[in-house]
Coordinates of C-alpha atoms and ligand atoms in Angstrom, one line a residue:
Chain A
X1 CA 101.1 100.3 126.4
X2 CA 103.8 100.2 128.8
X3 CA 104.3 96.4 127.8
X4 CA 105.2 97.3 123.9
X5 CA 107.6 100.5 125.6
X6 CA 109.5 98.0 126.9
X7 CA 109.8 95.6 124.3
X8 CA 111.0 98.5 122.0
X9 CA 114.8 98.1 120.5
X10 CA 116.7 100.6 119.5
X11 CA 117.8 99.3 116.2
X12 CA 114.6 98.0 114.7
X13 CA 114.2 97.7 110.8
X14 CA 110.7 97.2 111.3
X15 CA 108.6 98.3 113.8
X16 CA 104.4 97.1 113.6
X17 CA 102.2 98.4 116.8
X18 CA 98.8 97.2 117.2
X19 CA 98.0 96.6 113.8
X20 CA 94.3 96.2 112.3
X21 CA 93.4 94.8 108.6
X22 CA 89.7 94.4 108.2
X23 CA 88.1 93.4 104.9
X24 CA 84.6 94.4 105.3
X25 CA 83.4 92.1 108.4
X26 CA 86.3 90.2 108.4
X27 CA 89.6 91.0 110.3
X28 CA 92.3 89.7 108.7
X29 CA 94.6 91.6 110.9
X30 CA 93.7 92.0 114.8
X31 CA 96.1 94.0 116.8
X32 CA 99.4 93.0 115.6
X33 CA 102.6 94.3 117.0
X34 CA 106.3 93.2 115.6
X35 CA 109.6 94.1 115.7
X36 CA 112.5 92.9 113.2
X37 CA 116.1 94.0 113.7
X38 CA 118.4 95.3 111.5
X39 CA 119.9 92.6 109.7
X40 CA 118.1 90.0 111.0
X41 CA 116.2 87.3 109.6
X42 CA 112.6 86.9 110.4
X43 CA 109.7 83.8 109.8
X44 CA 106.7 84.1 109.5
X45 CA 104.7 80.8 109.9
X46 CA 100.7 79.6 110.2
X47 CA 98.5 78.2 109.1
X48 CA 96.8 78.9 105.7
X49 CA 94.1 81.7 105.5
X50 CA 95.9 83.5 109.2
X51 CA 96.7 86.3 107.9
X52 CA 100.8 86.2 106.5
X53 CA 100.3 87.7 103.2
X54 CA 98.0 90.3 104.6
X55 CA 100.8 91.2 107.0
X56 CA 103.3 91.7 104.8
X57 CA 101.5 93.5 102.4
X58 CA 100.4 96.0 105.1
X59 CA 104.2 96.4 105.3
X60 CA 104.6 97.9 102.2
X61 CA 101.5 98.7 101.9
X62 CA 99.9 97.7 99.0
X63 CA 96.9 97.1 101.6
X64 CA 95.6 99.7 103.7
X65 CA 95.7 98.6 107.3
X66 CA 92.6 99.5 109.1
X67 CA 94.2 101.0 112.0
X68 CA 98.0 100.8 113.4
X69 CA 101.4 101.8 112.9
X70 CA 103.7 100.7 110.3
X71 CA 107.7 101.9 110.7
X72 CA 110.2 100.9 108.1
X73 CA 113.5 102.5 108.5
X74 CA 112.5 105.9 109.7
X75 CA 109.3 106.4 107.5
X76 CA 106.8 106.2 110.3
X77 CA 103.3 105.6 108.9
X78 CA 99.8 105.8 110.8
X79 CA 96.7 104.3 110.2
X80 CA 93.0 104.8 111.6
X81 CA 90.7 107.7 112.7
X82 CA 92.1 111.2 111.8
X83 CA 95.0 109.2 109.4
X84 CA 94.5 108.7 105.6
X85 CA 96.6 106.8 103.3
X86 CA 99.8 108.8 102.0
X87 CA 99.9 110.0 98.3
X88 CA 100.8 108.4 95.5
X89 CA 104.0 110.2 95.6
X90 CA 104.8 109.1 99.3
X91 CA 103.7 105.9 99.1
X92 CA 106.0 105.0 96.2
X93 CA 109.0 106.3 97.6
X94 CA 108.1 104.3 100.6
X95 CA 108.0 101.2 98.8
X96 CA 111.0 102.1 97.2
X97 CA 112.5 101.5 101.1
X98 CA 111.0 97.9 100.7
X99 CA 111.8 94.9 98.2
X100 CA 108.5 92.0 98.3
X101 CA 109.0 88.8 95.9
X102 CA 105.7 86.7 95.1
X103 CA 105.1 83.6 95.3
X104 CA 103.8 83.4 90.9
X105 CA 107.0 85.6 90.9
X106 CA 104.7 88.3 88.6
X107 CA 107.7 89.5 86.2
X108 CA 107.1 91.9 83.5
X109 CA 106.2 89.2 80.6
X110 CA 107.2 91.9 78.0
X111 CA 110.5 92.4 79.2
X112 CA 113.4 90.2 79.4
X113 CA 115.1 89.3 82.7
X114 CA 117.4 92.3 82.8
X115 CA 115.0 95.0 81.6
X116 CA 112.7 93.4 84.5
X117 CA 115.1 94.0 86.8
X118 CA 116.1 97.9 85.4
X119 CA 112.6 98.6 85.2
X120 CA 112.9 99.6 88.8
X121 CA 115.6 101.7 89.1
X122 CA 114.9 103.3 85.6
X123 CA 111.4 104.5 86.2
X124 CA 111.2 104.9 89.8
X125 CA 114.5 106.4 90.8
X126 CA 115.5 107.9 87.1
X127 CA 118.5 105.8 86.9
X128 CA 120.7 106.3 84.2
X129 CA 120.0 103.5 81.5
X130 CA 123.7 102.3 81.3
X131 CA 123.9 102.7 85.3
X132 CA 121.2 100.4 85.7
X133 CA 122.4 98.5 82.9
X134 CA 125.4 97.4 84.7
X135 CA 123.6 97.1 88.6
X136 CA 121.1 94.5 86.8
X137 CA 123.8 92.3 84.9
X138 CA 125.4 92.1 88.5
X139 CA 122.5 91.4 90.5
X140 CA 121.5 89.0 87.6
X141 CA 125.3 87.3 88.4
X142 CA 124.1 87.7 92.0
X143 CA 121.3 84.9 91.5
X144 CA 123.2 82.4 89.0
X145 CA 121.6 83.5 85.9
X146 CA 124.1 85.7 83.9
X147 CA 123.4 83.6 80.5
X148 CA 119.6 84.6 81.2
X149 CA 119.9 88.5 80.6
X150 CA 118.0 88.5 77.5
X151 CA 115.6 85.8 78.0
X152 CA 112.1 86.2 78.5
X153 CA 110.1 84.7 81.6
X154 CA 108.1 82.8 79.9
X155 CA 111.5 81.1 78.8
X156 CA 112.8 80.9 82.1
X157 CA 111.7 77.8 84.5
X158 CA 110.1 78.8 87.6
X159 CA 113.2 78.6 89.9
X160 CA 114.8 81.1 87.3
X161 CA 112.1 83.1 87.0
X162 CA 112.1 83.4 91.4
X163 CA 115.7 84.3 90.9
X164 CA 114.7 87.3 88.2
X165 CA 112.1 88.5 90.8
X166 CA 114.4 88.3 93.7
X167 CA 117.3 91.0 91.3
X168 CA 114.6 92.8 90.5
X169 CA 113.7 93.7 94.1
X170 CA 117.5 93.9 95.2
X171 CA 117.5 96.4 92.3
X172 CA 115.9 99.1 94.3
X173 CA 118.5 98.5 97.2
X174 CA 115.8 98.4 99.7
X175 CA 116.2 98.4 103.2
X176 CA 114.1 95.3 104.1
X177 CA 112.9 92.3 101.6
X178 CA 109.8 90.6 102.1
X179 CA 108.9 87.6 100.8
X180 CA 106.2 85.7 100.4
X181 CA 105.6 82.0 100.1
X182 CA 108.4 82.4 97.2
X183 CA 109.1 78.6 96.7
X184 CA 105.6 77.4 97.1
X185 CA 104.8 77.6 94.0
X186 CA 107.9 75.7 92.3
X187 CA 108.7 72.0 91.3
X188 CA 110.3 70.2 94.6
X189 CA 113.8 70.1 92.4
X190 CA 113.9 74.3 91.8
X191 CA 113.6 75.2 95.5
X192 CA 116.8 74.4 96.3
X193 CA 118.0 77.3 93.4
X194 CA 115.6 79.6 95.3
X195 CA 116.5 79.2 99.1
X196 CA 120.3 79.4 98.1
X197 CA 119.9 82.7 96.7
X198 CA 117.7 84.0 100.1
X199 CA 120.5 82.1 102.2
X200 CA 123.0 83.9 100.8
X201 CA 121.2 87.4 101.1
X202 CA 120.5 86.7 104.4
X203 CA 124.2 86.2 105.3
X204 CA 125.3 89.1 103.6
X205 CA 123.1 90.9 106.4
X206 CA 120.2 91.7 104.3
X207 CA 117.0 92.4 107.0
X208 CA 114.6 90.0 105.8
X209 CA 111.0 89.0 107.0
X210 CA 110.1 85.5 105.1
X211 CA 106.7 83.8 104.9
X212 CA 107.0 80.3 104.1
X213 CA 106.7 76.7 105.0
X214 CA 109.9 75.7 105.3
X215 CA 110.9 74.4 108.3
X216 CA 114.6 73.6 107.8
X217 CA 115.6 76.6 105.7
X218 CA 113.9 78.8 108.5
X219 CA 115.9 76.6 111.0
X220 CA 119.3 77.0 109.6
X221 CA 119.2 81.1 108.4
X222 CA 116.4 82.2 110.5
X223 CA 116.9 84.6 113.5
X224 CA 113.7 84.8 114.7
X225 CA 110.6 82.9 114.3
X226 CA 106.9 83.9 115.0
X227 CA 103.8 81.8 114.5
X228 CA 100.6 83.7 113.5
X229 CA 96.8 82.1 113.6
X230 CA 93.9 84.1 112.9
X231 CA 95.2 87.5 112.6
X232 CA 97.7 87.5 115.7
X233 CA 101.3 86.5 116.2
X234 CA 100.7 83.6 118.8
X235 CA 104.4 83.0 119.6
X236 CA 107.6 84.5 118.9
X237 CA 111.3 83.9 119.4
X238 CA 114.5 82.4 118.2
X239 CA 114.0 80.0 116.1
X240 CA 115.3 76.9 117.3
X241 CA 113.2 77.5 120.7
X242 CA 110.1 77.6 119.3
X243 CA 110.7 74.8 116.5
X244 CA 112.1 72.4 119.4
X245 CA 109.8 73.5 122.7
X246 CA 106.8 75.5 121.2
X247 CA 104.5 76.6 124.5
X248 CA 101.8 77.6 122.8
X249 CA 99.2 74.4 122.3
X250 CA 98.1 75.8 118.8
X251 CA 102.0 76.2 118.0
X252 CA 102.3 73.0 119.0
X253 CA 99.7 71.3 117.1
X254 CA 100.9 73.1 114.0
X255 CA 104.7 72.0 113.9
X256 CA 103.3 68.4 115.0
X257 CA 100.9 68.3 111.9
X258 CA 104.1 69.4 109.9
X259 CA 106.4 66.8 111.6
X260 CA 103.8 64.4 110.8
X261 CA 103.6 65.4 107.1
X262 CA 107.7 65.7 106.5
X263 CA 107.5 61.7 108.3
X264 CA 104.7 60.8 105.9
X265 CA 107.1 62.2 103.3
X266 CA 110.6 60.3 104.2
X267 CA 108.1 57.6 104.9
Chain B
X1 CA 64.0 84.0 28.1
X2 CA 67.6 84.3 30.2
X3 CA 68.6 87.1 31.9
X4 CA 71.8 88.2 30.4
X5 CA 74.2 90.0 32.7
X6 CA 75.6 93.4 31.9
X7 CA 78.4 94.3 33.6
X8 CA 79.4 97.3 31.5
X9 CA 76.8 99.5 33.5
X10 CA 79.3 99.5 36.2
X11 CA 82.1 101.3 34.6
X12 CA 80.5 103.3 31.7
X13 CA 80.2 107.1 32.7
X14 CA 77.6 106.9 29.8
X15 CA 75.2 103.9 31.4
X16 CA 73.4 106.5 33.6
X17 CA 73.6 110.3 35.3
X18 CA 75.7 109.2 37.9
X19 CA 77.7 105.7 36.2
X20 CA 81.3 105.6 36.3
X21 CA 84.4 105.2 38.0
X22 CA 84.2 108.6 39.6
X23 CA 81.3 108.0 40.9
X24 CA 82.6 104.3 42.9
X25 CA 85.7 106.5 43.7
X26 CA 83.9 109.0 45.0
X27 CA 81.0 106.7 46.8
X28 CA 84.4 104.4 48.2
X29 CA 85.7 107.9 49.3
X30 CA 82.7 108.9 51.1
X31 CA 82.5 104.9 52.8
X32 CA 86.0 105.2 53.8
X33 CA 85.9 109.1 55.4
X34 CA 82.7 108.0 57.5
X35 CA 84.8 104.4 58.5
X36 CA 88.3 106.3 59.5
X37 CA 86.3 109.2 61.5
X38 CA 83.4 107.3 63.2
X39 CA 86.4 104.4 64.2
X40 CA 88.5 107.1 65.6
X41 CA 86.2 109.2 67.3
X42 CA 84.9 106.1 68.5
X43 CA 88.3 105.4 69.5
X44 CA 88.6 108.2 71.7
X45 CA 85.2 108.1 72.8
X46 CA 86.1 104.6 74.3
X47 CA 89.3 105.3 76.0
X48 CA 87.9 107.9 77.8
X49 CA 84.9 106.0 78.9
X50 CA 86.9 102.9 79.2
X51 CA 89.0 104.8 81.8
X52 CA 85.8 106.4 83.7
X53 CA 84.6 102.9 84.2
X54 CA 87.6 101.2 85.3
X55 CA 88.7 104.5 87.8
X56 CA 85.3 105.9 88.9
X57 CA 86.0 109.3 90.3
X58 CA 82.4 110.2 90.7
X59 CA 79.8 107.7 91.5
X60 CA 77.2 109.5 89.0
X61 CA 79.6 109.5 86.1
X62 CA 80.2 105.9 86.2
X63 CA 76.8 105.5 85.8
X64 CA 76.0 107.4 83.3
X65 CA 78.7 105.9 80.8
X66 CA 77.3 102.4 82.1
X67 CA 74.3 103.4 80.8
X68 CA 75.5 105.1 77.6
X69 CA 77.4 101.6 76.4
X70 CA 74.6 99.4 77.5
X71 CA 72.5 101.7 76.0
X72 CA 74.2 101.7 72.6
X73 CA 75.0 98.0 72.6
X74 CA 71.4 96.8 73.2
X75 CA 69.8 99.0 70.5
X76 CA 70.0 98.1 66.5
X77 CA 72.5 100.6 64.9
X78 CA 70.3 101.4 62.1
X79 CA 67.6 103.1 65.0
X80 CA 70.6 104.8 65.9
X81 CA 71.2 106.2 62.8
X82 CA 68.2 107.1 62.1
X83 CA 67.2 108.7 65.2
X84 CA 70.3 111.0 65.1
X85 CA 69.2 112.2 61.1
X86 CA 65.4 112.9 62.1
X87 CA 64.9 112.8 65.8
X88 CA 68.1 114.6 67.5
X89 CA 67.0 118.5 65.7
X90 CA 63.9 118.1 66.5
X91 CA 65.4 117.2 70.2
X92 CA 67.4 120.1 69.7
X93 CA 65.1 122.4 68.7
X94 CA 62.3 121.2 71.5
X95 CA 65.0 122.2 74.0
X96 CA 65.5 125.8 72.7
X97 CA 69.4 124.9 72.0
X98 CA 69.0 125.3 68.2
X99 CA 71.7 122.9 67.3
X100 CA 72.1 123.0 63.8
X101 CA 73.7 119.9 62.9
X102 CA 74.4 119.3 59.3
X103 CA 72.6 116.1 58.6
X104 CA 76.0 114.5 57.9
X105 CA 77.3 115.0 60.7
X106 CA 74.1 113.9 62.5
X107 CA 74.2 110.5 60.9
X108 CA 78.4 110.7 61.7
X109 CA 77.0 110.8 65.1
X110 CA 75.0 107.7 65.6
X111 CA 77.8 105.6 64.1
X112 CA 81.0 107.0 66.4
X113 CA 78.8 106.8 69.5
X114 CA 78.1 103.3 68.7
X115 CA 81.5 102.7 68.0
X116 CA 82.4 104.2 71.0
X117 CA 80.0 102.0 73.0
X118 CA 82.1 99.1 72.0
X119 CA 85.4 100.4 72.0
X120 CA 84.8 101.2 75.9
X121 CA 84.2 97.3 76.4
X122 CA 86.9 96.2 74.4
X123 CA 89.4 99.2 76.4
X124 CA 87.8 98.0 79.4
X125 CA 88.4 94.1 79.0
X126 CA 92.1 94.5 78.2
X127 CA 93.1 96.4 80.8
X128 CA 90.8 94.5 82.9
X129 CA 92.9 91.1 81.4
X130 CA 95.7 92.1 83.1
X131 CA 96.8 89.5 86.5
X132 CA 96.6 91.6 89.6
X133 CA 100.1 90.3 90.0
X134 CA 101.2 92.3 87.4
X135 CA 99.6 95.5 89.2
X136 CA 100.9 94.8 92.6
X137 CA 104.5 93.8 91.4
X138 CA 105.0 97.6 89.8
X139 CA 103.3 99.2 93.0
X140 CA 105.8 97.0 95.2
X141 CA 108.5 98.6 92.9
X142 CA 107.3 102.2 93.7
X143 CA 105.6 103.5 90.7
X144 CA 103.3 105.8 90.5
X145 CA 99.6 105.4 89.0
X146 CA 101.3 106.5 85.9
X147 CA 104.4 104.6 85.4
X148 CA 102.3 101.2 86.3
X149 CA 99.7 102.2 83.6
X150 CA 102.8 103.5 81.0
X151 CA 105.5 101.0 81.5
X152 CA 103.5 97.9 82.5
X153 CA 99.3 97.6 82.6
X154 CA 99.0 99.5 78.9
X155 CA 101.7 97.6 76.8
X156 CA 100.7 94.2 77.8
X157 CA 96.7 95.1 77.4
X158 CA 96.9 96.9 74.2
X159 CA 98.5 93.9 72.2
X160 CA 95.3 92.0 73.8
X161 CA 93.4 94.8 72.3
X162 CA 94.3 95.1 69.1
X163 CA 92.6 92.0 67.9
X164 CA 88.9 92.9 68.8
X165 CA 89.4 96.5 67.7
X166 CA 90.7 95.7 64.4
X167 CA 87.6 93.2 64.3
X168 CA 85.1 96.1 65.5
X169 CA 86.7 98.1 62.9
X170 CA 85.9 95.9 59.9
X171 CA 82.0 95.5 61.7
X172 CA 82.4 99.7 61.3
X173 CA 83.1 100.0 57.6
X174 CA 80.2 97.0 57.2
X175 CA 77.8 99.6 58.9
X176 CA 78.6 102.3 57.2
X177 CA 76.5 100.9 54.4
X178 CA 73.7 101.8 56.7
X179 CA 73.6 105.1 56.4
X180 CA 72.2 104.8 53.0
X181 CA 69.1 105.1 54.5
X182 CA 69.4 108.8 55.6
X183 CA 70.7 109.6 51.9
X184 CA 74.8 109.9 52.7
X185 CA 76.6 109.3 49.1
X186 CA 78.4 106.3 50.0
X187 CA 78.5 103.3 48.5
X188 CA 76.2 101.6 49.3
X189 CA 73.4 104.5 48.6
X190 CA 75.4 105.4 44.9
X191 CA 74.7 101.2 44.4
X192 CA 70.8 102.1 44.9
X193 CA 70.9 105.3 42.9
X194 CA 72.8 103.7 39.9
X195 CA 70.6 100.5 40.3
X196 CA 67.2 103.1 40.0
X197 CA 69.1 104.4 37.3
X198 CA 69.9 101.1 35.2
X199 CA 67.6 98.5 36.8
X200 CA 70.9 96.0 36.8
X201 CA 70.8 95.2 40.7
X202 CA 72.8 92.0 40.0
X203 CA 75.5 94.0 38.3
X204 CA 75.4 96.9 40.5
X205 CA 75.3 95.2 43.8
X206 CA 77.6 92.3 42.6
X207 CA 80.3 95.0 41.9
X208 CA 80.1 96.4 45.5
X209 CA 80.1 93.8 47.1
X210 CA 83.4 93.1 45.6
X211 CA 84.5 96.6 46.6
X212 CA 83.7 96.4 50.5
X213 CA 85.6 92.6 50.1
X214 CA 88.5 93.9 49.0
X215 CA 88.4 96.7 51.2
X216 CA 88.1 94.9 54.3
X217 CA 89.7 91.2 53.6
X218 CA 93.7 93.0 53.8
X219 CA 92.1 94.3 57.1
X220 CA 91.3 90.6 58.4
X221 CA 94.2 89.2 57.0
X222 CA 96.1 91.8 59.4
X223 CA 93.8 91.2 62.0
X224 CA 94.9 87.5 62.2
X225 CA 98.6 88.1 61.5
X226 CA 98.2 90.5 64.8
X227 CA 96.6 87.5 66.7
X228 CA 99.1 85.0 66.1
X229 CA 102.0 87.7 66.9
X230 CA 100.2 88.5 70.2
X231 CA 99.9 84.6 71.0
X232 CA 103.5 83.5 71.1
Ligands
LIG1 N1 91.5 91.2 99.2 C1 90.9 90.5 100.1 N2 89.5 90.7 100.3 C2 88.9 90.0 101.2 N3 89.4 89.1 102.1 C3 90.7 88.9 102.0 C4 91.5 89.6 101.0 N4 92.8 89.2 101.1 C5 92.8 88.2 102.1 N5 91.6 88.1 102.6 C6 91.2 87.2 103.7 O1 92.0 87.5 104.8 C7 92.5 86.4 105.5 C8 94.0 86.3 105.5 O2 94.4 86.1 104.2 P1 96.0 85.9 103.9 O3 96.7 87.0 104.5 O4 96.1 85.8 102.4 O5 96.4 84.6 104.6 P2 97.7 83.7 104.4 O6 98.6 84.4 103.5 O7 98.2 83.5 105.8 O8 97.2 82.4 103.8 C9 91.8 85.2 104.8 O9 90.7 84.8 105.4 C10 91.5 85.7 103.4 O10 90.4 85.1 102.9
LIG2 MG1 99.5 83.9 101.7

């Protein structure tokens, strides 16, 4: 306990203390504590099946965690005995607090790109139609598709698509963004489109926590880096230490399998 | 020693007691009120069951609707029917509740219920059709329950629905002929009686046949206009 006192900062976004996620016998999640600072950019890596997407969905939590505490901002919730999960009503503005993009970008297939992205503010927060109108077309401009306002996804490639879902989370001018695996599901050529679009959020100081698998983008925009294998984080720093001298063995043998995979590649 | 066809017994009021075109209008009337209210209490019958399915509240209502749909999908419709006319006053009159049911409304019964039995399924399936993406996506938004199933689960499951309903529909006019059996004027029952009448089966029964075809092949025809819309 006194251990995670001291490793509290004052200006944490995010703030995870011994977090549990159990899905019947198995523990997805095993005691997981976090930090992200405001503004910062922060990577989530590991292997397949450790327990990324779990994490950040016990951020916003569209899963229950077991046990623990979850902080976003100053919306402090608990989790285990004596805690049950908030309302609908306080678990909605919560989320409201957090943006999340997927990785099959899940748009709205009966809307087009800009009522995708006003849905949001519209519904949720009662924004004025013409209000929203105009925060969509800019956020739309935002992520290099201003000819796409009336298209429909299934129109749009999949880069575009990414791009929709990443205005449509901006939309509710959430404190954090979360995203997960967002490029792994796109043709090589349209992640490029993608990582610009995170690379320039991140630089305009958005807080962001991103789950993904790649290296270099997390090496050039990423402030901090923590690997995760079954349900733990197993290292954590800046990210150029722990891509260039991981100390952990499992760490290690991770980034090795990937350096050996991105040879095989230029190979 | 041919048989020679005689079609005027189908429109001459003065072929038989009951001949005429009243009579078809009114029989066609009496098809069509049962079709429209069985399908729509049927209708309502599923949604509500649909949604006591999908969102169980209670673990003993669940259950009982389970059990109602399987109930009513796994037995014929015509034991329904028939059960409801003869065997439900008895039932209710064994149980001291005294309900009595006109027997219209009694065979009414049998036919919405099984409608409903099916509607529930196809309520059930669409909503059910609907990627978990699409669920979690709104939630990450901050809707509510409400807003998810308003603004994004119900408008993309009821275009996937409307194909099978409008198909169990045109299956519920068909059955309506059933209920000839417990004596309701419909068509198919005024075809028997003018055919007891007359003795001209091949008439008679030609000539409705031709009335529930043109009744229900506009319906299909919609039906697969609908399908092709919902597919692109
Ligand atoms: N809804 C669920 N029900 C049961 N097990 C789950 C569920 N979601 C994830 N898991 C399990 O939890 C573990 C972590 O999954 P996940 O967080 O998706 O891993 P990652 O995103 O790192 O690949 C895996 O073993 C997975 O099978
Ligand atoms: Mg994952």
């Amino acid at each position: 306990m006194t251990t995670e006192m001291s490793l509290q900062t004052a200006d944490a976004m995010i703030r995870i203390t011994d977090l549990h996620k159990h899905y019947g016998m198995l523990e997805a999640i095993r005691g997981l504590s976090l930090e992200v600072r405001q503004g910062d950019v922060f990577f989530v890596i590991g292997p397949s099946g450790c327990g990324k997407s779990t994490l950040l969905r016990c951020i916003n939590l569209l899963e229950e965690p077991t046990s623990g505490t979850v902080q976003v901002g100053d919306d402090i919730m608990r989790f285990g005995k004596g805690h049950r999960m908030p309302s609908g009503r306080v678990l909605s503005r919560y989320r409201t607090h957090i943006g999340m993009v997927f990785q099959q970008f899940d748009l709205f297939p009966h809307m087009t790109a800009i009522e995708n992205v006003m849905e949001g503010p519209t519904v949720v927060k009662r924004m004025p139609r013409h209000e929203a109108r105009s925060l969509a077309s800019e956020l739309l401009a935002k992520v290099g598709l201003s000819d796409k306002e009336k298209v429909y996804p299934r129109h749009l490639s999949g880069g575009q698509a990414q791009r929709v879902a990443i205005a449509r989370a901006l939309a509710m001018q959430p404190r954090v963004m979360l995203f997960d695996e967002v490029t792994s599901a796109l043709d090589p050529e349209l992640v490029g489109e993608v990582l610009e679009v995170m690379r320039k959020l991140a630089e305009e100081g958005t807080t962001m926590v991103v789950v993904t698998h790649e290296m270099g983008f997390a090496s050039e925009v990423g402030d901090r880096l923590c690997f995760m294998d079954s349900g733990l984080i197993i290292e954590e720093g800046k990210v150029a230490d722990i891509l260039a001298r991981p100390e952990n063995p499992r760490t290690q043998a991770f980034l090795a399998r990937f350096h050996d995979t991105a040879e095989a590649l230029r190979a | 020693m041919s048989y020679v066809p005689d079609f005027t017994v189908v429109y001459m009021s003065t072929a038989c007691e009951i001949c005429g075109p009243l009579a078809w209008l009114n029989a066609a009337g009496v098809t069509l009120a049962y079709a429209v209210g069985t399908i729509v209490g049927g209708l309502i019958i599923g949604v509500i069951c649909g949604v006591i399915l999908l969102f169980p509240l209670y673990y003993g209502l669940p259950m009982l609707v389970y059990g109602y749909v399987q109930f009513f999908r796994c037995t014929p419709l015509l034991v329904q029917i028939v059960w409801f006319f003869y065997a439900l006053p008895m039932v209710g009159n064994a149980v001291g509740l005294g309900i009595n049911m006109p027997a219209w409304m009694a065979a009414g019964l049998g036919l919405t219920l099984y409608m409903g039995a099916f509607s529930s399924e196809i309520f059930r399936a669409g909503i059910m059709s609907i990627d978990r993406g699409q669920w979690q996506a709104a939630r990450a938004l901050g809707m509510t329950y409400l807003q998810l199933m308003r603004r994004i689960i119900l408008p993309q499951a009821s275009r996937r629905m409307v194909p099978p309903f409008v198909n169990q529909s045109v299956l519920q006019l068909k059955n309506t002929s059933l209920l000839y059996v417990v004596a309701v004027p419909d068509l198919m029952y005024t075809s028997s009686v003018m055919t007891a009448f007359t003795y001209r089966p091949l008439e008679v029964y030609t000539f409705v046949a031709l009335l529930y075809f043109l009744m229900l092949y506009p319906m299909t025809v919609f039906s697969k206009r609908l399908e092709s819309r919902v597919d692109n």
